CSV table of C-alpha atoms and ligand atoms in Angstrom, one decimal:
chain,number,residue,atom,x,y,z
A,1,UNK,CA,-12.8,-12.1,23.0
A,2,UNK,CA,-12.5,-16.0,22.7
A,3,UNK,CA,-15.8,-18.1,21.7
A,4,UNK,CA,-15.4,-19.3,25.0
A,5,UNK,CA,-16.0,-16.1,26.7
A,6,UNK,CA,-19.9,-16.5,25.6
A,7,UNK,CA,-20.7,-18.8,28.3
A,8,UNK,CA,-20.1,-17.1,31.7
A,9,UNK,CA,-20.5,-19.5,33.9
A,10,UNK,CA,-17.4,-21.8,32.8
A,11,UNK,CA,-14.6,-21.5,34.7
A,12,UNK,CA,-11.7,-19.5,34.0
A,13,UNK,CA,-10.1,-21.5,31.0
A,14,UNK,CA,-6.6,-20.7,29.6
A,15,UNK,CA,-8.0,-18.7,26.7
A,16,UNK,CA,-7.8,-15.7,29.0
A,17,UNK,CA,-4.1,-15.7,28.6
A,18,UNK,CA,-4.0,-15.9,24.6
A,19,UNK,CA,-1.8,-13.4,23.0
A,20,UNK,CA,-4.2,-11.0,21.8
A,21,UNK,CA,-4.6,-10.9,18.6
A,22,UNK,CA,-3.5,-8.0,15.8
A,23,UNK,CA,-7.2,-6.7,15.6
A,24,UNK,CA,-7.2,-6.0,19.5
A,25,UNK,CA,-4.5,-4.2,19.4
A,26,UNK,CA,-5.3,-2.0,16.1
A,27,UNK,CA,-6.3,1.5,17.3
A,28,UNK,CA,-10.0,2.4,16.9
A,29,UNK,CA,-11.0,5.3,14.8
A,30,UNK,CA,-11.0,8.6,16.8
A,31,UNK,CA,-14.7,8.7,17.3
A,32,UNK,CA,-14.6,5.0,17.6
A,33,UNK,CA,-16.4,4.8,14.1
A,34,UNK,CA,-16.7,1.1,12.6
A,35,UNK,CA,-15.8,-0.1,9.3
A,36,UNK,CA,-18.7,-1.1,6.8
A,37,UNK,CA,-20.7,-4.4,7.5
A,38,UNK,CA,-19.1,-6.0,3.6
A,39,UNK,CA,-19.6,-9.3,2.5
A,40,UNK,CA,-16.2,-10.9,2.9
A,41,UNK,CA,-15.8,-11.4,-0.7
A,42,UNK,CA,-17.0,-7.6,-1.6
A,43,UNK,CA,-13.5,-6.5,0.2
A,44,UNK,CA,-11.1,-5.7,-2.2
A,45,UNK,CA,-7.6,-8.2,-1.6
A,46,UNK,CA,-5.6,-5.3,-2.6
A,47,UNK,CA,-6.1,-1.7,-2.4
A,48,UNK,CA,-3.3,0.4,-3.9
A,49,UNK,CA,-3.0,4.4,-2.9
A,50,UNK,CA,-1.3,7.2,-4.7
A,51,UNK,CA,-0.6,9.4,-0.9
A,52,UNK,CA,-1.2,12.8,-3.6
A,53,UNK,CA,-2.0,16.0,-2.3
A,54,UNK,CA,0.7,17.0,0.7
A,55,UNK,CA,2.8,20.0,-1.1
A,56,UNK,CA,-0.7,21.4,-1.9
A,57,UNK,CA,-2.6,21.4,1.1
A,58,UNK,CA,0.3,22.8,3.5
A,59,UNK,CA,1.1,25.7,0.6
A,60,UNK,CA,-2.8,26.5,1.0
A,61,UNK,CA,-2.2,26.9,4.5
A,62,UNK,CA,0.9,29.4,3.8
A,63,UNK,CA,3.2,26.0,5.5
A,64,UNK,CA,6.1,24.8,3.1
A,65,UNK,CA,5.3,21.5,1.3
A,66,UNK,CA,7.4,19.1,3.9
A,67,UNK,CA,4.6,19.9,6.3
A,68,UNK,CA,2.0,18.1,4.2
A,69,UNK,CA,4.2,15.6,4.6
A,70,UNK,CA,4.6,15.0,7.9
A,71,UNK,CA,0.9,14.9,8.1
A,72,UNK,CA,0.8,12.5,5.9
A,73,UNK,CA,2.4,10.1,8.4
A,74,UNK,CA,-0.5,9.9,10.2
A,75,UNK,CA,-3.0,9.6,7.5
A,76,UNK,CA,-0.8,6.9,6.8
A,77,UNK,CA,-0.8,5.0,9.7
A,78,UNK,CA,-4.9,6.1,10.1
A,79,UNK,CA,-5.6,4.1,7.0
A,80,UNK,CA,-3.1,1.1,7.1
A,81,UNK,CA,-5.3,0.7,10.4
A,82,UNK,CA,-8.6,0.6,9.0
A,83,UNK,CA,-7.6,-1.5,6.1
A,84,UNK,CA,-6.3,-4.0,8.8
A,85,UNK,CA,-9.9,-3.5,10.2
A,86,UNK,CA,-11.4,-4.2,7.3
A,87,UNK,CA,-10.1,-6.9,6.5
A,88,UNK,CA,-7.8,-5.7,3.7
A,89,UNK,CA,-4.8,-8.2,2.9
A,90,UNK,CA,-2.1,-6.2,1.2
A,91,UNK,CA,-2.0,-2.3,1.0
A,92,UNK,CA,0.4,-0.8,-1.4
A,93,UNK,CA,1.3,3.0,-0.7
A,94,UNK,CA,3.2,4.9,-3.0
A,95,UNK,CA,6.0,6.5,-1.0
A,96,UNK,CA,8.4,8.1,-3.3
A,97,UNK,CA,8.2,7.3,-7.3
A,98,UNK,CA,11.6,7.1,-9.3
A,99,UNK,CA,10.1,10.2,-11.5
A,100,UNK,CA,10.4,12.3,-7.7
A,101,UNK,CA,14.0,12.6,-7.9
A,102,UNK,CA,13.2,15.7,-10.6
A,103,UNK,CA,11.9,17.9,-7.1
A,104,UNK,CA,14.1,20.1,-5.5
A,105,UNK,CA,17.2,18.5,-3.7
A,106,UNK,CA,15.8,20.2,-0.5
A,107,UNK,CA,12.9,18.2,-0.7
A,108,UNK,CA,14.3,14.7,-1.9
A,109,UNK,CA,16.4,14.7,1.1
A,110,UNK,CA,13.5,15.8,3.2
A,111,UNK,CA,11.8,12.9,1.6
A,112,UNK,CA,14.9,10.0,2.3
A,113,UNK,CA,15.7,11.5,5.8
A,114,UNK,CA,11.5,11.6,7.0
A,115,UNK,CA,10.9,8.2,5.2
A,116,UNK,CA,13.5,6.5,7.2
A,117,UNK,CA,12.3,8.4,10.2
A,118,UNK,CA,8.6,7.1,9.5
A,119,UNK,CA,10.0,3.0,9.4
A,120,UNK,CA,11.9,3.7,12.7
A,121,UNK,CA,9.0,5.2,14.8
A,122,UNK,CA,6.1,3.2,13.5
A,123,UNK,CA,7.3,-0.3,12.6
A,124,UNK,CA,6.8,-1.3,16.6
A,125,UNK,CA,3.4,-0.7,15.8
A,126,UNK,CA,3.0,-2.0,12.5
A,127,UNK,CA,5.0,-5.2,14.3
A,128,UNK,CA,1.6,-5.3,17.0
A,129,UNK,CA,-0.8,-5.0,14.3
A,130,UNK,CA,0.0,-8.0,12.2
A,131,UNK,CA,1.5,-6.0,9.3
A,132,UNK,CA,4.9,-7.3,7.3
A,133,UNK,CA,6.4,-4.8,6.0
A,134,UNK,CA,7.8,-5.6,2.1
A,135,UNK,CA,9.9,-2.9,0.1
A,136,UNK,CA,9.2,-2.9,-3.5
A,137,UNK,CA,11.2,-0.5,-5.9
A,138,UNK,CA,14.6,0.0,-7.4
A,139,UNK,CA,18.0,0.3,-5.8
A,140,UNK,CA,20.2,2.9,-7.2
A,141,UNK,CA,19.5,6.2,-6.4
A,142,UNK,CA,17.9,4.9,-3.2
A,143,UNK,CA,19.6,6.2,0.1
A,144,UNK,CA,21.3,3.6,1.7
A,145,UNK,CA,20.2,4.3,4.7
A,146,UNK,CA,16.5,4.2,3.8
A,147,UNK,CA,17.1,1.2,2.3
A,148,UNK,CA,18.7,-0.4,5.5
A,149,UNK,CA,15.7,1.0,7.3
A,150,UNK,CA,12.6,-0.5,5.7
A,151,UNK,CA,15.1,-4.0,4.9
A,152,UNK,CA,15.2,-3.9,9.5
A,153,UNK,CA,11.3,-3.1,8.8
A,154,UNK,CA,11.3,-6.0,7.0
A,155,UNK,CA,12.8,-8.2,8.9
A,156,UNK,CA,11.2,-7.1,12.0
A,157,UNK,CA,7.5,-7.9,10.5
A,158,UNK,CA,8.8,-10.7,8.9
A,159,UNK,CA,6.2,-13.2,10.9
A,160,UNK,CA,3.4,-11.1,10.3
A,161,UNK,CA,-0.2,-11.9,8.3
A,162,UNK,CA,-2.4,-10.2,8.9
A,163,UNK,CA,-1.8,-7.6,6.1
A,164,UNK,CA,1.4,-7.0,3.8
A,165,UNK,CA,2.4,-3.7,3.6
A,166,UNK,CA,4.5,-2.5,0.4
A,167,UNK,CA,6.7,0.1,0.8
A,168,UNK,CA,6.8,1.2,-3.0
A,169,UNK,CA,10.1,4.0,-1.9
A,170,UNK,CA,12.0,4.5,-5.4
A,171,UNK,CA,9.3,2.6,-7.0
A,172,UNK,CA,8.3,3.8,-11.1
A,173,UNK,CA,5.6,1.1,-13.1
A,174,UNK,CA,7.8,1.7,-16.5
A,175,UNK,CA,11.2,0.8,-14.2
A,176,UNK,CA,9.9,-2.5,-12.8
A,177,UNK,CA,9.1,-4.1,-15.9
A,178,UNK,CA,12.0,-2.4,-18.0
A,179,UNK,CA,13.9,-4.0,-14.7
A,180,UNK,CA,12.2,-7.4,-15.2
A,181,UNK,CA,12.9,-7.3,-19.2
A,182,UNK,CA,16.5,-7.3,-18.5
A,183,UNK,CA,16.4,-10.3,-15.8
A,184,UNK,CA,14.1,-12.1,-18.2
A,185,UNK,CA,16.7,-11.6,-21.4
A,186,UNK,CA,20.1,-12.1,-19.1
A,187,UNK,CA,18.2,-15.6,-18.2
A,188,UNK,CA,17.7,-16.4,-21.9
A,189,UNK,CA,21.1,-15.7,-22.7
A,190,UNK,CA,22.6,-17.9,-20.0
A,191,UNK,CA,20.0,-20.8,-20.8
A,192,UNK,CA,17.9,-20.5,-17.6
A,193,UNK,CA,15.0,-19.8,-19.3
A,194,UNK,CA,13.5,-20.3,-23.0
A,195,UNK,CA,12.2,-17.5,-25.0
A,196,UNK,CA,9.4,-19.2,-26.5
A,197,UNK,CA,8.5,-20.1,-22.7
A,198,UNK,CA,7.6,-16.4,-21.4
A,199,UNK,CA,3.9,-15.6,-20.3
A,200,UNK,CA,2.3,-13.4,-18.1
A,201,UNK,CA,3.3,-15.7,-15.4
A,202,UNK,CA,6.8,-15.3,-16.7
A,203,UNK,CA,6.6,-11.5,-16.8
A,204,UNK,CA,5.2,-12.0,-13.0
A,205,UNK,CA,7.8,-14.0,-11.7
A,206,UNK,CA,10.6,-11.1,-12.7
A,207,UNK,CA,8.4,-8.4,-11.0
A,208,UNK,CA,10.1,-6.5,-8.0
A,209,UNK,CA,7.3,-8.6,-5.9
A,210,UNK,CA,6.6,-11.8,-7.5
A,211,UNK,CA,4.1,-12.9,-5.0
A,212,UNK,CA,2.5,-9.7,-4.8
A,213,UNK,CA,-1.6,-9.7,-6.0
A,214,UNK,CA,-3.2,-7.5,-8.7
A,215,UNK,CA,-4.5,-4.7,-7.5
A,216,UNK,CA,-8.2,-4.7,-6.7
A,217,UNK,CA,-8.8,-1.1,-6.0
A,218,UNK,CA,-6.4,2.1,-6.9
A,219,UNK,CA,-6.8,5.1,-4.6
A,220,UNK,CA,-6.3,8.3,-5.8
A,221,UNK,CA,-6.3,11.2,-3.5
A,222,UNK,CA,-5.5,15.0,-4.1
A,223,UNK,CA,-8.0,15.5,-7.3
A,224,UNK,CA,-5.7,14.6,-10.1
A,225,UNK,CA,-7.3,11.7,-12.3
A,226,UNK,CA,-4.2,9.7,-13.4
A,227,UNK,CA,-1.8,7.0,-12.5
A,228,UNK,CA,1.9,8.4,-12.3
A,229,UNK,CA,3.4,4.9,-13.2
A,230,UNK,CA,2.0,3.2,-9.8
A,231,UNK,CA,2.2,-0.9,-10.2
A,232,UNK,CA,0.8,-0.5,-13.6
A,233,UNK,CA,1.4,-4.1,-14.2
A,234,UNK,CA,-0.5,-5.0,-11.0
A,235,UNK,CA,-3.0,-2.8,-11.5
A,236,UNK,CA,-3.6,-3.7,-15.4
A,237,UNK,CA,-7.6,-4.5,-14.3
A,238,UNK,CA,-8.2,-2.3,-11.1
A,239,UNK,CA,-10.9,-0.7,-10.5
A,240,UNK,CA,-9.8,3.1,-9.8
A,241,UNK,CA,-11.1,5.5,-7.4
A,242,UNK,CA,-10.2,9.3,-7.6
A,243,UNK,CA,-10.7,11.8,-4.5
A,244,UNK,CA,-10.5,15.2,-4.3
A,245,UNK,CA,-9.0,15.4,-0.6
A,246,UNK,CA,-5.4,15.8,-0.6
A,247,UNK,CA,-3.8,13.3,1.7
A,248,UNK,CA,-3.5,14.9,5.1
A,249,UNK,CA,-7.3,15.3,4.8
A,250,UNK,CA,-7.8,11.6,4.0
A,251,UNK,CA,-8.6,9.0,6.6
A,252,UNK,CA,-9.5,5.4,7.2
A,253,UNK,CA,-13.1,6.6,6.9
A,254,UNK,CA,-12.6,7.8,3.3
A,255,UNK,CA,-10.8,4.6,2.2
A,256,UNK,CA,-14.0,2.9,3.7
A,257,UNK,CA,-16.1,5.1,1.3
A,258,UNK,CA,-13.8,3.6,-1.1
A,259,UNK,CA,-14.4,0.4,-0.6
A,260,UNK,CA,-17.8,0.4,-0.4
A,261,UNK,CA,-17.5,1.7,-3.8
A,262,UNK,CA,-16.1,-1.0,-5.3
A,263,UNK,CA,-18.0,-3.3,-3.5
A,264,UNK,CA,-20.4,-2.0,-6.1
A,265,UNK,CA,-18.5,-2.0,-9.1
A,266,UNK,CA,-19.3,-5.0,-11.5
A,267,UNK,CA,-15.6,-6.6,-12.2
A,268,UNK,CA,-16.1,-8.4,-15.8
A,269,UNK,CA,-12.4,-9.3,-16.6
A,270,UNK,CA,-13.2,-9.0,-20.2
A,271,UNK,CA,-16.3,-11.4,-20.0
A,272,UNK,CA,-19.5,-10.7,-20.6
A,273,UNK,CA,-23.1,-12.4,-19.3
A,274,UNK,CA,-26.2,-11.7,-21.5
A,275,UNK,CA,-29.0,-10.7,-19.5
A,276,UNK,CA,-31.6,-9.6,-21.8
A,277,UNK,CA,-35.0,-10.6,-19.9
A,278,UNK,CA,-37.3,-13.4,-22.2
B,1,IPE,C1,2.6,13.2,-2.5
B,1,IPE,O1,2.2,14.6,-2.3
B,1,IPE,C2,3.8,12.8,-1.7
B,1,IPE,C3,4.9,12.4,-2.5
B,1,IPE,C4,5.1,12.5,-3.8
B,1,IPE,C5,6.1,12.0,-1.8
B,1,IPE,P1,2.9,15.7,-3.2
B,1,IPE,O2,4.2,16.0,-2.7
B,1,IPE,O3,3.0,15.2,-4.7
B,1,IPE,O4,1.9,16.8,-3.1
B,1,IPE,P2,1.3,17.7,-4.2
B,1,IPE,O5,0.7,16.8,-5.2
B,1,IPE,O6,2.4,18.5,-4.9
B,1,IPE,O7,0.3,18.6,-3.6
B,2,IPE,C1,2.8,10.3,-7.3
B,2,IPE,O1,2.5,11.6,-7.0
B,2,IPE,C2,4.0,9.8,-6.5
B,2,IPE,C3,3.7,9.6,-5.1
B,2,IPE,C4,2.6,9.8,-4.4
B,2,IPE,C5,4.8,9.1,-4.3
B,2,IPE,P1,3.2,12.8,-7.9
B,2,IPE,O2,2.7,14.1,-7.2
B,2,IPE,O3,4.7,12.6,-7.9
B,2,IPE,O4,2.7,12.6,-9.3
B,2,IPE,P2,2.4,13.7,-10.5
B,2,IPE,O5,3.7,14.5,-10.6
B,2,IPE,O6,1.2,14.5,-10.1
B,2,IPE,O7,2.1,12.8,-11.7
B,3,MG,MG1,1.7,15.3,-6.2
């Protein structure tokens, strides 16, 4: 709806043929449920999630593990669709770690083959909802084709801001910044960059995702309480969140919950403010 569309008796202006805009075009939640009323700045920036729980849930329903899955694709798409309505700016699922290659070779390849499947059927979608698309992990081992897959992703959402999606497919915490350790030192050897220089920022810059934010709020699903080597540079101060649904049960409502959560947490950095009454 334009501003203009409060005052009915204007005439027809052009704003009636606007594009619409990504938030139009995001599907509501099935029972047309609305995200909380947060203060702009309570919203976390960044909200990364650990997709855990899809091997277990289909096994407890006697279905084999690549079932849970393929649920899971919807999940996904459920809550990269209320983060959008939320106004979340970057969303950071973890897709397929570099510690996953230990599974069965049945499953990897289930995993390449339905992750490249996923970017072809829904990045015409993510494309209408304002979503770029960015890849962040490792190359070898990665399938080619996946990778040629979420790179047309990529370029396809290229113009998009609304929210950056990152595709962490291949992607381990420990890799990135051994990864960024060797950049860094092949730099100082060739004279591109002094030793005594390096900082954080430094350190940053080498990441798979320079520009990408810390993480404000880590999602666990699927009960376990730990990390698995997601972003743990990014995610050095997030707050963390832990629930016990496995992933095909999650939805945009639960990463609401979430959210409201840490709209509640008090984020101190380190710092410290003395309120002892006089
Ligand atoms: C997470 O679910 C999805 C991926 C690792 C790709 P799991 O496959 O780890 O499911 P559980 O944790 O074994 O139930
Ligand atoms: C983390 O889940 C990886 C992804 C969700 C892609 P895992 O199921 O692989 O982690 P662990 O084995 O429980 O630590
Ligand atoms: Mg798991």
């Amino acid at each position: 709806m334009s501003e203009n569309s409060e005052n009915k008796d204007s005439a027809p202006s052009n704003d009636a043929v606007l594009e619409r805009r990504p938030l139009d075009v995001v599907p509501l939640h099935r029972e047309g449920l609305n995200p909380p009323a947060l203060n702009p700045d309570a919203v976390p920036a960044h909200v990364a999630c650990v997709m855990d729980g899809n091997g277990r849930w289909a096994n407890a329903r006697g279905l084999p593990r690549t079932e849970g899955h393929r649920v899971g694709e919807s999940t996904m798409m459920d809550v990269i669709a209320g983060a959008v309505e939320l106004g979340v700016k970057e969303l950071s699922v973890y897709a397929f770690s570099t510690e996953n290659w230990k599974r069965s070779p049945a499953e990897v390849r289930f995993l390449m083959g339905f992750t490249r499947s996923v970017l072809r059927a829904q990045t015409d979608d993510l494309l209408a909802w304002g979503v770029r698309v960015n890849w962040v992990g490792r190359e070898p081992r990665l399938w080619k084709s996946v990778l040629k897959e979420v790179r047309r992703s990529e370029r396809i959402t290229a113009g998009n801001d609304t929210m950056v999606l990152n595709m962490c497919l291949n992607y381990g915490g420990r890799a990135e910044i051994a990864d960024a350790a060797r950049a860094i030192v092949h730099d100082v050897e060739s004279g591109r960059l002094r030793a005594s220089s390096i900082s954080e920022k430094t350190v940053q810059r080498y990441l798979y995702s320079p520009n990408m934010r810390d993480v404000d709020l880590f999602i666990r699903t699927g009960g376990e309480q730990r990390t698995s080597n997601f972003l743990m540079w990014s995610s050095a101060y997030a707050e963390l969140y832990f629930s016990d649904l496995p992933w095909p049960e999650f939805d945009r409502t639960e990463l609401w919950r979430a959210c409201e959560a840490y709209a509640h947490r008090e984020r101190r950095f380190g710092g410290a403010v003395d309120r002892v009454s006089s």
